[in-house]
Amino acid sequence: MRKVMRVVNRAQCIGCYSCMYACSRTYFHIATTKLAALRVKNYAGVEGAFSIRICIGCTHPDCAAACPTEALTIREGGGVIFHEEKCIHCYKCVEACTLNAMQWDPIAREPLACHQCGICAEYCPNDVLALVEVEDDREAHND
Amino acid sequence: MINRILKIDLTKKKAEVYSDEKLYEDFLGGTGVATKLLYDHHIENIDPLSPESPIILSIGPLNGIYPIATKTIAMFKSPLTGNLGESHAGGRLFMSMYDANLSAIIITGKLDMPSYIAIENEELRFVPANSIWGQSASATERILRSAEKGIGKRSIIRIGPAGENLSLMANVAVDTGRHFGRLGLGAVMGSKNLKAIVISGNYRHKMENFAEFNKIYNEIFWTAVKSPAMKKYHNLGTPQNVLPLNKINSLPTRNFSQGFFEGAEFLSGENLAKNYLAQQIACANCPVGCIHLGTLREAFEDSTHFKTFKIPYDYEPIYAMGTNLSINDPNALFKLLNTVEKVGWDVMETGVTLSWATEAFEKGLIGTNQTDGLILNFGDAETYQKVLAYMKENKNEFFNDLNKGSAYCAEKYGGKEFAINFGKNGSPGYITGRDAFLGFLMGVRHSHLDSAGYSIDEKIISGDLNADPAEEIDMLINEEEWRFILNSLTICLFARKIYTEDLVLRALKSVGINKTSEDLKNTAQKIHALKYKIKIDNGFDLNSLNFPEKLFNVQTGRGKMNKAIVQEMIKTYTNRIKSLVETLAQ
């Protein structure tokens, strides 16, 4: 068994961004939503409709496969580990993720790879996100 | 903290950013800084709808950093009252300003054609927008959210047709379900040909003292998430007040004729949550999520197709377009609110003006000649829909006048005694007693949020507090002055019990601002005095203040008011303000 992130109750999202603030705060010590390894998207004019794009910790991650320099390697338990020194800033990892979960830091021009740590879920006031135990990728799929 | 002010001249299409350390040292941010900036514009010599008229948007040192510091302050000269204009809005605007590394934005001048401004950090584009002039406030957001990609999370503020038509009660819509509602900022934007502002940024503010920041962040966040009071704001929202106010005879009904509404059950937070609530949403960086969206499901005309709207609802709109107009059907109420939202009026001024019009019609001060044949009756939602449609198109002189608010209409057609406004601003929804009304009358922006006098009344009604005129005035002034601090930082007042003075001082220290309790007190008094100086300079006459006469004949939550005592209280309060303003000269 391994623990990875899932969007378990998408429709309970209130769009407060506490998850993104928590991620940026934890890994960058910065009060912002923009350095988070996940994104809460809101749709134009559709009041209150949010879509949460978060890394689900694939065992065969498309992002890592697309990386030409092995800057993203497969993490034990699912997902990827980012090796900054190998990154050539090509953006291919972001494009490869159909979920649009891989976020990008436009200033460092690097991917923001999820650590599968669950800090975002901890700060979600409405149980939208959870770190869940799964055996294979298709389990407990995004809501 | 940020100390960068973006100054935009719409006539010259030029902008510059400057810093003013002393301004922020003296006035903190938010409402304090905005007050000083407005004062420096000498608005007493300016027509509110002229190019020179300024719009000031201002955030404070805790916005973007700590949870529930979610407000942005707008200050301007109110076209509705001709005096100090101030309105606060939540949403994402504070976050986008913080991300753009801007603590204030000052806009003057007039664009040569309908346009919007896109702000990305301090970079500005003036975009001609003839195609969106005339679009509803809601459509404008949809269109701009796809037209403007932004460089971070975008905030979009815009006016609807009401602002374009210079309705003096036009609002400015902010993101989803939040507004600079009061005092007519929408008309000021409209007079400048400014349809909307889209703002985003990508600055990163590293926390100098991360450990302390993290500690305080968690303290606020978890208190907010766990507190039963904040849970209530999430569960029922502000409409939680409908039934308790009704129970103590304090819910304005049929133009403040009584405090008991027989249909309160239908419009209660409980009923709306159970049968109409689609979902709650939140301002950025606030785990509470108090914004309630109700569902309005309507059939197409002559068809079995259906359409569903999500309508933001809160206590004040429920009072203004519901109980005070005697509308008890939530669907009818939501339909009215939907129209007001799209056209972009201040829902409270709209409701007060319609309730004045209905009583004026009853009393024969206006007739079908003015109303183009419409017969105004409390409870007749269909006719009110027509009134709104006629107001939107300024169908005749009377409907054009309705767009100027209740004070203007009463001056012209009569019925001043039952035009329930204070300082020309339509009343908030409380008949708890004299302290609510005193707060509306003497509060700098004539808002229930100035000093929350209704809360003092409620404590006296419940027996937790004894009535004492002198003490009540003290409490009103102390509350208003503490709120100047919260509104300078700029905290959502729903979190006022979390942001105690001790927490405020620690939070300020964590971002490098060292203040004492005494400092805050002095700053608050200075802000208070300066705001009143602006009011007096603009013709607010402290010697002729009174309540609308009708209120003396109504049973408030605390019973009938004693006119002599109230007038004595107004006099005492006024003297306190006069001596406060005199301190400015020293």
XYZ file of C-alpha atoms in Angstrom:
729
model
C 0.000 0.000 0.000
C 1.117 3.557 -0.723
C -0.278 6.979 0.047
C -0.973 9.494 -2.703
C -3.087 12.580 -3.195
C -6.665 12.488 -4.435
C -9.438 14.997 -4.955
C -12.055 13.145 -2.941
C -14.834 15.760 -2.776
C -14.385 18.195 -5.633
C -17.814 19.762 -5.310
C -17.116 20.715 -1.673
C -14.428 23.189 -2.750
C -15.175 26.800 -1.717
C -12.242 28.311 -3.611
C -10.403 29.707 -0.579
C -7.002 28.578 -1.889
C -5.876 27.535 1.597
C -4.340 24.431 -0.055
C -2.209 26.464 -2.451
C -1.174 28.892 0.268
C -0.147 25.924 2.461
C 1.967 24.332 -0.273
C 3.779 27.570 -1.195
C 4.271 28.452 2.451
C 5.703 25.060 3.321
C 8.181 24.694 0.487
C 9.057 28.315 -0.330
C 8.243 30.291 2.858
C 6.256 32.687 0.687
C 2.675 33.897 1.119
C 1.312 33.200 -2.331
C -0.806 30.741 -4.276
C 1.560 30.698 -7.205
C 4.305 28.378 -5.997
C 1.965 25.547 -5.148
C 2.253 22.131 -6.771
C -1.482 22.078 -7.375
C -4.020 24.451 -8.794
C -7.589 25.365 -7.971
C -9.052 26.620 -11.223
C -12.203 28.611 -11.446
C -14.196 28.763 -14.615
C -15.116 32.005 -16.283
C -18.594 33.073 -15.306
C -19.565 29.739 -13.844
C -20.030 30.999 -10.324
C -18.552 28.675 -7.800
C -17.397 25.907 -10.155
C -13.907 24.833 -9.209
C -11.676 22.204 -10.709
C -8.714 20.993 -8.697
C -5.661 19.833 -10.553
C -3.367 17.837 -8.315
C -0.687 15.237 -8.904
C -2.177 11.808 -8.206
C 1.179 10.084 -7.915
C 1.127 7.889 -11.040
C 3.338 4.812 -10.976
C 4.174 5.395 -14.644
C 4.183 9.178 -14.746
C 3.842 10.765 -18.171
C 5.778 13.814 -16.962
C 8.866 11.787 -16.109
C 8.640 9.896 -19.406
C 8.536 13.200 -21.282
C 11.569 14.648 -19.510
C 14.570 14.421 -21.848
C 17.176 14.761 -19.084
C 15.852 12.620 -16.250
C 15.263 15.713 -14.150
C 12.087 13.972 -13.018
C 12.590 10.468 -11.662
C 9.998 8.037 -10.429
C 9.283 8.346 -6.733
C 8.850 5.232 -4.688
C 5.146 5.075 -3.845
C 4.128 7.071 -6.921
C 4.726 10.440 -8.486
C 8.077 12.024 -9.225
C 11.118 13.589 -7.628
C 12.524 16.718 -9.223
C 16.284 17.110 -9.705
C 16.778 20.779 -10.309
C 20.360 20.544 -11.552
C 19.271 18.392 -14.511
C 16.367 20.579 -15.621
C 16.754 22.282 -19.001
C 13.519 24.303 -18.599
C 11.866 22.721 -21.641
C 8.301 22.615 -20.202
C 7.726 19.148 -21.645
C 6.706 17.720 -18.261
C 3.918 20.247 -17.912
C 2.653 19.532 -21.415
C 2.792 15.797 -20.834
C 0.457 15.829 -17.843
C -3.065 15.499 -19.187
C -4.476 16.323 -15.766
C -2.716 19.677 -15.972
C -1.495 18.845 -12.507
C 2.182 19.646 -13.021
C 2.544 23.318 -12.143
C 5.222 25.657 -13.423
C 7.261 28.367 -11.774
C 7.543 30.947 -14.553
C 10.371 32.855 -12.887
C 12.680 29.887 -12.155
C 11.259 28.214 -15.314
C 10.967 24.914 -13.492
C 8.212 22.445 -12.707
C 6.673 22.442 -9.245
C 6.542 18.738 -8.539
C 4.212 17.501 -5.839
C 5.846 15.850 -2.818
C 2.720 13.832 -1.984
C 3.063 15.191 1.548
C -0.590 16.035 2.146
C -0.038 19.525 3.611
C -2.654 20.882 1.163
C -5.232 18.409 2.446
C -4.402 19.289 6.023
C -5.389 22.916 5.369
C -8.507 22.157 3.330
C -11.431 23.276 5.487
C -13.906 21.128 3.565
C -12.254 17.742 3.026
C -11.866 18.226 -0.705
C -8.367 16.728 -0.804
C -6.974 13.673 0.923
C -3.848 11.603 1.116
C -5.271 8.141 0.551
C -3.943 4.602 0.590
C -4.073 2.923 -2.800
C -2.630 -0.138 -4.465
C -2.881 0.925 -8.058
C -3.306 4.211 -9.880
C -6.946 3.703 -10.714
C -8.048 3.350 -7.134
C -9.899 6.086 -5.271
C -9.885 8.159 -8.394
C -10.436 11.902 -8.474
C -13.990 12.920 -7.735
C 5.142 45.508 4.033
C 4.227 46.964 0.663
C 4.290 50.697 0.310
C 3.768 51.264 -3.389
C 1.033 53.418 -4.798
C 0.027 53.187 -8.440
C -1.302 56.493 -9.711
C -3.270 56.337 -12.940
C -4.297 59.321 -15.039
C -7.010 58.131 -17.430
C -7.037 61.355 -19.454
C -3.336 61.205 -20.243
C -3.290 57.396 -20.208
C -0.252 57.564 -17.976
C 0.643 55.800 -14.779
C 3.419 55.927 -12.210
C 4.296 54.090 -9.041
C 5.574 55.910 -5.983
C 6.317 55.124 -2.366
C 5.381 57.087 0.715
C 6.854 55.587 3.839
C 5.511 58.219 6.195
C 1.953 57.777 4.969
C 2.032 54.089 5.901
C 3.891 54.782 9.144
C 1.163 57.256 10.146
C -1.956 55.547 8.759
C -1.085 51.792 8.563
C -2.875 51.029 5.257
C -6.432 50.250 4.149
C -8.940 52.809 5.303
C -6.340 54.923 7.147
C -4.162 55.459 4.104
C -7.155 55.863 1.789
C -8.614 58.536 4.082
C -5.417 60.571 3.995
C -5.162 60.200 0.210
C -8.780 61.274 -0.219
C -8.250 64.214 2.134
C -5.239 65.340 0.085
C -7.424 65.418 -3.038
C -9.578 68.199 -1.539
C -12.775 66.684 -2.820
C -14.802 69.568 -1.389
C -13.987 71.403 -4.618
C -14.706 68.467 -6.910
C -17.871 67.227 -8.602
C -18.003 63.476 -7.840
C -18.687 62.657 -11.488
C -16.031 64.945 -12.970
C -12.694 63.705 -14.324
C -10.823 65.143 -11.301
C -12.827 62.963 -8.939
C -10.507 60.293 -7.480
C -11.045 56.569 -6.962
C -8.750 55.121 -4.316
C -8.312 51.384 -3.760
C -6.284 50.463 -0.719
C -5.085 47.351 1.120
C -3.159 47.000 4.357
C -0.063 45.355 5.803
C -1.723 42.015 6.620
C -3.555 41.474 3.310
C -2.203 38.581 1.308
C -0.323 37.329 4.351
C -2.754 36.232 7.048
C -6.102 34.436 6.669
C -9.309 36.485 6.616
C -7.443 39.722 5.898
C -9.509 39.747 2.762
C -10.926 43.216 2.217
C -10.024 46.049 -0.097
C -11.112 49.584 0.763
C -12.488 51.912 -1.901
C -12.678 55.624 -1.156
C -14.114 58.321 -3.389
C -16.491 61.237 -3.340
C -19.967 59.757 -3.203
C -22.259 60.970 -5.984
C -25.188 59.726 -3.881
C -24.449 61.877 -0.836
C -21.996 64.409 -2.246
C -19.802 63.506 0.663
C -17.235 60.990 1.876
C -17.605 57.777 -0.103
C -16.268 54.542 1.277
C -17.090 50.950 0.511
C -15.345 47.673 1.307
C -15.259 44.489 -0.746
C -13.927 40.969 -0.322
C -13.210 38.519 -3.124
C -9.752 38.275 -4.625
C -8.958 41.935 -5.229
C -6.703 42.280 -2.174
C -4.758 39.194 -3.280
C -4.244 40.420 -6.821
C -3.083 43.829 -5.559
C -0.682 42.133 -3.147
C 0.584 39.867 -5.928
C 1.072 42.957 -8.111
C 3.086 44.495 -5.242
C 0.703 47.431 -4.955
C -0.721 48.717 -1.690
C -2.919 51.403 -3.232
C -4.239 52.509 -6.602
C -5.388 56.063 -7.288
C -7.386 56.699 -10.442
C -8.268 60.137 -11.779
C -9.136 61.562 -15.198
C -11.465 60.295 -17.882
C -10.938 57.898 -20.771
C -11.759 59.153 -24.251
C -13.912 56.092 -24.939
C -15.356 53.157 -23.002
C -12.396 51.047 -21.955
C -11.048 48.771 -19.282
C -7.651 48.735 -17.596
C -5.497 45.633 -17.368
C -2.895 45.832 -14.602
C -0.091 43.255 -14.448
C 2.307 44.223 -11.676
C 2.890 47.904 -12.407
C 2.413 47.449 -16.164
C -0.785 48.969 -17.488
C -2.827 48.614 -20.640
C -5.807 50.780 -21.523
C -8.049 48.612 -23.664
C -10.890 50.157 -25.679
C -14.032 48.206 -24.887
C -16.977 49.582 -26.806
C -18.135 45.996 -27.232
C -18.598 45.412 -23.509
C -20.211 48.787 -22.735
C -23.826 47.915 -21.992
C -23.046 44.360 -20.900
C -24.324 43.238 -17.512
C -21.897 43.144 -14.606
C -21.987 39.340 -14.736
C -21.403 39.069 -18.495
C -18.508 41.521 -18.251
C -16.735 39.209 -15.838
C -17.235 36.183 -18.092
C -15.929 38.058 -21.111
C -12.884 39.577 -19.413
C -11.950 36.350 -17.676
C -11.393 34.795 -21.072
C -10.024 37.930 -22.767
C -7.387 38.676 -20.122
C -5.075 35.825 -19.209
C -3.222 37.705 -16.463
C 0.078 36.745 -14.881
C -1.404 35.303 -11.709
C -4.804 34.891 -10.110
C -6.941 37.645 -11.625
C -9.372 39.886 -9.865
C -11.984 41.567 -12.028
C -13.961 44.564 -10.846
C -16.563 46.056 -13.147
C -19.737 48.072 -13.478
C -23.030 47.129 -15.080
C -25.424 49.360 -17.031
C -26.330 51.242 -13.810
C -22.793 52.580 -13.516
C -22.640 53.443 -17.209
C -25.927 55.352 -16.888
C -24.523 57.227 -13.874
C -27.157 55.912 -11.499
C -26.084 57.437 -8.196
C -26.655 54.086 -6.519
C -24.535 52.050 -8.936
C -22.171 49.552 -7.396
C -18.955 47.911 -8.536
C -19.024 44.119 -8.672
C -15.908 42.339 -7.423
C -15.214 38.771 -8.607
C -18.087 36.483 -7.600
C -20.800 37.736 -5.281
C -18.810 40.541 -3.652
C -19.245 44.271 -4.271
C -18.188 47.766 -3.494
C -21.870 48.115 -2.861
C -22.505 51.380 -1.167
C -22.442 55.072 -1.956
C -22.273 54.963 -5.744
C -18.720 54.064 -6.748
C -20.183 52.524 -9.928
C -21.278 55.939 -11.184
C -17.811 57.349 -10.543
C -16.297 54.584 -12.692
C -18.994 55.118 -15.320
C -18.280 58.861 -15.435
C -14.687 57.995 -16.313
C -15.681 55.633 -19.154
C -14.037 52.932 -17.068
C -15.941 49.661 -17.445
C -13.616 47.355 -15.552
C -10.219 46.746 -14.010
C -8.491 43.387 -14.360
C -5.537 42.988 -12.067
C -2.966 40.275 -11.517
C 0.632 40.013 -10.452
C 3.470 37.614 -9.761
C 5.538 39.238 -7.048
C 6.739 36.966 -4.278
C 6.956 38.309 -0.806
C 9.354 36.254 1.268
C 8.461 36.193 4.970
C 11.418 37.652 6.889
C 10.439 36.013 10.132
C 9.002 32.768 8.836
C 8.687 30.935 12.156
C 6.653 33.717 13.731
C 4.565 34.180 10.573
C 3.812 30.480 10.416
C 2.839 30.397 14.071
C 0.438 33.308 13.782
C -0.971 32.014 10.479
C -1.830 28.712 12.136
C -3.298 30.410 15.173
C -5.699 32.423 13.009
C -6.445 29.660 10.521
C -7.294 26.978 13.080
C -9.252 29.337 15.309
C -11.325 30.296 12.274
C -11.847 26.704 11.183
C -12.812 25.498 14.655
C -14.775 28.446 16.012
C -18.553 27.879 16.245
C -19.152 31.555 15.365
C -17.278 31.198 12.093
C -19.016 27.869 11.413
C -22.291 29.781 11.537
C -21.072 32.211 8.902
C -20.302 29.191 6.745
C -23.429 27.164 7.430
C -26.224 29.721 7.264
C -24.231 32.849 6.525
C -25.437 36.303 7.492
C -29.100 35.256 6.896
C -28.750 33.441 10.216
C -29.904 36.839 11.587
C -33.361 36.829 9.988
C -35.214 34.796 12.621
C -33.473 36.166 15.738
C -34.094 39.749 14.568
C -37.702 38.945 13.758
C -38.139 37.452 17.194
C -37.096 40.706 18.864
C -39.197 42.904 16.552
C -36.170 44.273 14.769
C -36.532 43.080 11.165
C -37.516 46.054 8.947
C -40.829 45.305 7.297
C -42.766 47.372 4.721
C -40.569 50.431 4.835
C -39.744 50.225 8.513
C -43.375 50.110 9.609
C -42.707 47.250 11.984
C -39.988 44.883 13.116
C -41.947 41.684 12.629
C -42.253 40.103 9.198
C -44.887 37.418 8.952
C -42.965 35.729 6.119
C -39.604 35.663 7.928
C -39.665 31.874 8.114
C -39.508 31.655 4.306
C -36.566 34.046 3.999
C -34.700 32.648 7.000
C -31.131 31.423 6.669
C -32.446 28.011 7.714
C -35.048 27.778 4.951
C -32.747 29.166 2.267
C -29.979 26.749 3.237
C -32.341 23.793 3.281
C -34.176 24.463 0.047
C -32.231 26.907 -2.118
C -28.521 26.882 -1.270
C -26.394 25.708 -4.187
C -23.069 26.063 -2.403
C -20.842 28.291 -0.325
C -17.728 29.926 -1.690
C -14.942 31.935 -0.101
C -12.783 34.977 -0.541
C -9.152 34.086 -1.250
C -7.204 33.052 1.865
C -10.310 32.606 3.987
C -11.261 29.104 5.119
C -14.686 30.254 6.309
C -16.557 30.475 3.022
C -19.457 32.732 3.980
C -20.578 33.603 0.444
C -23.879 31.831 -0.147
C -25.143 31.132 -3.642
C -28.830 30.308 -3.915
C -30.455 28.606 -6.876
C -33.126 30.218 -8.975
C -34.623 27.708 -11.387
C -36.856 29.105 -14.090
C -38.621 27.634 -17.096
C -38.012 29.142 -20.513
C -41.007 31.076 -21.745
C -43.600 28.699 -23.306
C -41.323 25.758 -22.876
C -40.350 22.935 -20.608
C -36.674 23.825 -20.905
C -35.145 25.106 -17.684
C -32.391 27.512 -16.754
C -30.692 27.775 -13.387
C -29.042 30.842 -11.916
C -26.785 31.068 -8.911
C -27.660 34.137 -6.908
C -25.454 35.427 -4.095
C -27.545 36.168 -1.009
C -26.837 37.775 2.344
C -28.815 39.282 5.182
C -28.863 42.866 3.890
C -30.209 42.014 0.409
C -32.866 39.836 2.064
C -33.975 42.772 4.199
C -33.728 45.360 1.409
C -35.526 43.520 -1.404
C -37.392 41.016 0.784
C -38.836 41.877 4.160
C -38.844 45.639 3.677
C -40.817 45.236 0.433
C -42.938 42.478 1.965
C -41.716 39.841 -0.487
C -41.842 36.446 1.202
C -41.216 34.094 -1.724
C -37.508 33.227 -2.034
C -37.885 32.680 -5.793
C -39.363 36.139 -6.266
C -36.635 37.607 -4.065
C -33.859 35.821 -5.994
C -35.316 37.078 -9.250
C -35.175 40.664 -8.007
C -31.654 40.155 -6.666
C -30.587 38.693 -10.017
C -31.748 41.822 -11.834
C -30.064 44.128 -9.328
C -26.843 42.097 -9.638
C -26.803 42.223 -13.429
C -27.680 45.910 -13.753
C -25.223 46.695 -10.975
C -27.078 48.677 -8.322
C -26.434 48.890 -4.614
C -29.103 46.476 -3.433
C -29.620 48.302 -0.138
C -30.179 51.760 -1.640
C -32.394 50.179 -4.313
C -34.563 48.501 -1.682
C -34.828 51.614 0.485
C -35.754 53.724 -2.554
C -38.419 51.240 -3.695
C -39.883 51.051 -0.198
C -40.011 54.866 -0.002
C -41.692 54.913 -3.453
C -44.286 52.362 -2.378
C -45.236 54.337 0.712
C -45.216 57.593 -1.276
C -47.588 55.952 -3.754
C -49.839 54.754 -0.933
C -49.952 58.282 0.468
C -50.631 59.854 -2.923
C -47.368 61.821 -3.188
C -46.766 60.067 -6.491
C -49.311 58.469 -8.793
C -49.647 56.475 -11.972
C -48.647 59.568 -13.957
C -45.173 59.208 -12.516
C -45.041 55.410 -12.525
C -46.152 55.027 -16.135
C -49.275 53.234 -14.971
C -47.636 50.871 -12.502
C -49.434 50.433 -9.192
C -46.924 50.048 -6.400
C -47.901 47.680 -3.623
C -45.826 46.084 -0.912
C -45.440 42.408 -1.748
C -45.970 42.798 -5.499
C -42.700 41.390 -6.811
C -43.818 41.389 -10.428
C -44.400 45.124 -10.399
C -41.066 45.698 -8.670
C -39.432 43.761 -11.541
C -41.031 46.229 -13.926
C -39.852 49.171 -11.827
C -36.301 47.842 -12.065
C -36.623 47.417 -15.828
C -37.906 50.993 -16.163
C -35.129 52.273 -13.925
C -32.548 50.502 -16.060
C -33.792 52.276 -19.187
C -34.563 55.572 -17.384
C -38.051 55.288 -18.866
C -39.219 58.697 -17.641
C -38.252 61.460 -15.242
C -39.561 59.556 -12.225
C -37.590 56.369 -12.959
C -34.540 58.480 -13.637
C -35.088 60.072 -10.219
C -35.332 56.682 -8.538
C -31.766 56.116 -9.742
C -30.740 59.039 -7.558
C -31.771 57.342 -4.329
C -34.281 57.830 -1.557
C -32.960 61.145 -0.182
C -33.135 62.854 -3.575
C -36.614 61.473 -4.303
C -38.014 62.502 -0.917
C -36.610 65.987 -1.353
C -38.352 66.263 -4.738
C -41.633 64.389 -4.208
C -42.031 64.617 -0.430
C -42.158 61.951 2.251
C -38.837 62.812 3.897
C -40.203 61.526 7.185
C -40.452 58.007 5.757
C -37.413 58.029 3.450
C -35.287 55.848 5.689
C -31.797 57.088 5.017
C -28.998 58.482 7.166
C -26.638 61.061 5.735
C -28.567 60.446 2.461
C -27.486 56.779 2.492
C -30.283 54.196 2.535
C -30.617 52.502 5.897
C -29.199 49.093 6.758
C -31.669 46.480 7.973
C -32.083 46.846 11.691
C -34.851 48.242 13.916
C -33.225 47.077 17.117
C -33.282 50.495 18.765
C -31.635 53.874 19.096
C -28.038 52.644 19.044
C -28.434 51.047 15.614
C -29.848 54.314 14.258
C -27.302 56.486 16.082
C -24.568 54.380 14.525
C -26.034 54.823 11.038
C -26.403 58.576 11.592
C -22.998 59.285 13.120
C -20.890 56.549 11.502
C -18.509 57.972 8.929
C -20.026 55.987 6.079
C -23.533 55.622 7.543
C -23.164 51.865 7.537
C -24.203 49.202 10.041
C -20.566 48.128 9.895
C -19.284 51.455 11.225
C -20.078 50.808 14.852
C -22.636 47.976 14.933
C -25.050 49.774 17.243
C -27.560 46.977 16.666
C -25.299 44.722 18.671
C -25.470 47.102 21.662
C -29.267 47.209 21.311
C -29.372 43.416 21.209
C -27.367 43.180 24.423
C -29.738 45.626 26.109
C -32.773 43.690 24.830
C -31.379 40.421 26.147
C -30.594 42.003 29.521
C -26.823 41.559 29.229
C -26.358 45.307 29.379
C -28.163 48.181 31.046
C -29.337 51.156 29.015
C -27.275 54.247 29.696
C -27.100 56.979 27.039
C -23.590 58.167 27.899
C -22.217 54.651 28.009
C -23.940 53.698 24.768
C -22.283 56.614 22.994
C -18.908 55.590 24.420
C -19.415 52.066 23.166
C -20.361 53.239 19.678
C -17.326 55.488 19.379
C -14.917 52.916 20.807
C -16.220 50.232 18.475
C -16.001 52.484 15.424
C -12.455 53.514 16.272
C -11.252 49.942 16.808
C -12.802 49.067 13.455
C -10.701 51.807 11.824
C -7.686 49.708 12.817
C -9.154 46.447 11.483
C -10.195 48.270 8.298
C -6.679 49.621 7.900
C -5.083 46.156 7.973
C -7.555 45.139 6.185
C -9.428 42.421 8.096
C -12.886 41.054 7.289
C -15.036 42.174 10.220
C -16.474 38.670 10.537
C -13.087 37.783 12.034
C -13.108 40.656 14.514
C -13.307 38.297 17.482
C -10.211 36.444 16.253
C -8.216 39.594 15.512
C -8.003 40.847 19.085
C -5.743 43.779 19.881
C -3.085 41.382 21.148
C -3.151 39.357 17.932
C -3.134 42.499 15.782
C -0.022 43.804 17.562
C 1.772 40.448 17.172
C 0.733 40.092 13.529
C 1.974 43.611 12.772
C 5.251 42.894 14.551
C 5.731 39.737 12.500
C 5.715 41.852 9.342
C 8.094 44.408 10.801
C 5.637 46.989 12.124
C 6.174 47.752 15.788
C 3.190 49.437 17.373
C 1.817 49.711 20.880
C -1.762 49.639 22.040
C -1.493 53.395 22.578
C -0.195 53.896 19.009
C -3.222 52.091 17.587
C -5.573 54.169 19.690
C -3.984 57.394 18.501
C -4.009 56.264 14.883
C -7.690 55.315 15.113
C -8.597 58.713 16.552
C -6.587 60.475 13.880
C -8.403 58.508 11.171
C -11.747 59.264 12.782
C -10.998 62.989 13.004
C -9.742 63.164 9.428
C -12.778 61.368 8.048
C -15.058 63.765 9.886
C -13.010 66.723 8.694
C -13.660 65.529 5.128
C -17.351 65.157 5.908
C -17.655 68.625 7.401
C -15.647 70.224 4.588
C -18.098 68.617 2.164
C -21.137 70.020 3.902
C -22.098 67.379 6.464
C -23.915 69.585 8.961
C -23.436 68.399 12.525
C -25.998 70.937 13.736
C -28.991 69.576 11.857
C -28.859 65.841 12.414
C -31.923 63.770 13.141
C -33.541 60.420 12.474
C -36.258 60.051 9.827
C -39.392 61.029 11.775
C -41.202 57.746 11.082
C -38.716 55.859 13.236
C -39.943 57.660 16.355
C -43.383 56.126 15.879
C -42.254 52.570 15.300
C -41.853 49.835 17.899
C -38.152 49.039 17.833
C -36.665 45.969 19.476
C -36.181 48.181 22.521
C -39.681 49.683 22.284
C -40.614 53.157 21.158
C -37.741 55.607 21.213
C -37.898 58.606 23.516
C -37.337 61.484 21.122
C -35.992 63.888 23.752
C -33.392 61.382 24.935
C -32.370 60.522 21.381
C -31.939 64.183 20.496
C -29.869 64.717 23.623
C -27.720 61.729 22.604
C -27.243 63.134 19.101
C -26.132 66.407 20.674
C -23.649 64.723 22.996
C -22.333 62.532 20.190
C -22.002 65.567 17.933
C -20.027 67.457 20.569
C -17.675 64.513 20.927
C -17.102 64.589 17.163
C -16.590 68.356 17.151
C -13.892 68.181 19.808
C -12.323 65.211 18.029
C -12.043 67.201 14.797
C -10.545 70.125 16.730
C -7.638 67.902 17.762
C -6.575 67.866 14.100
C -5.734 71.552 14.232
C -3.299 70.939 17.107
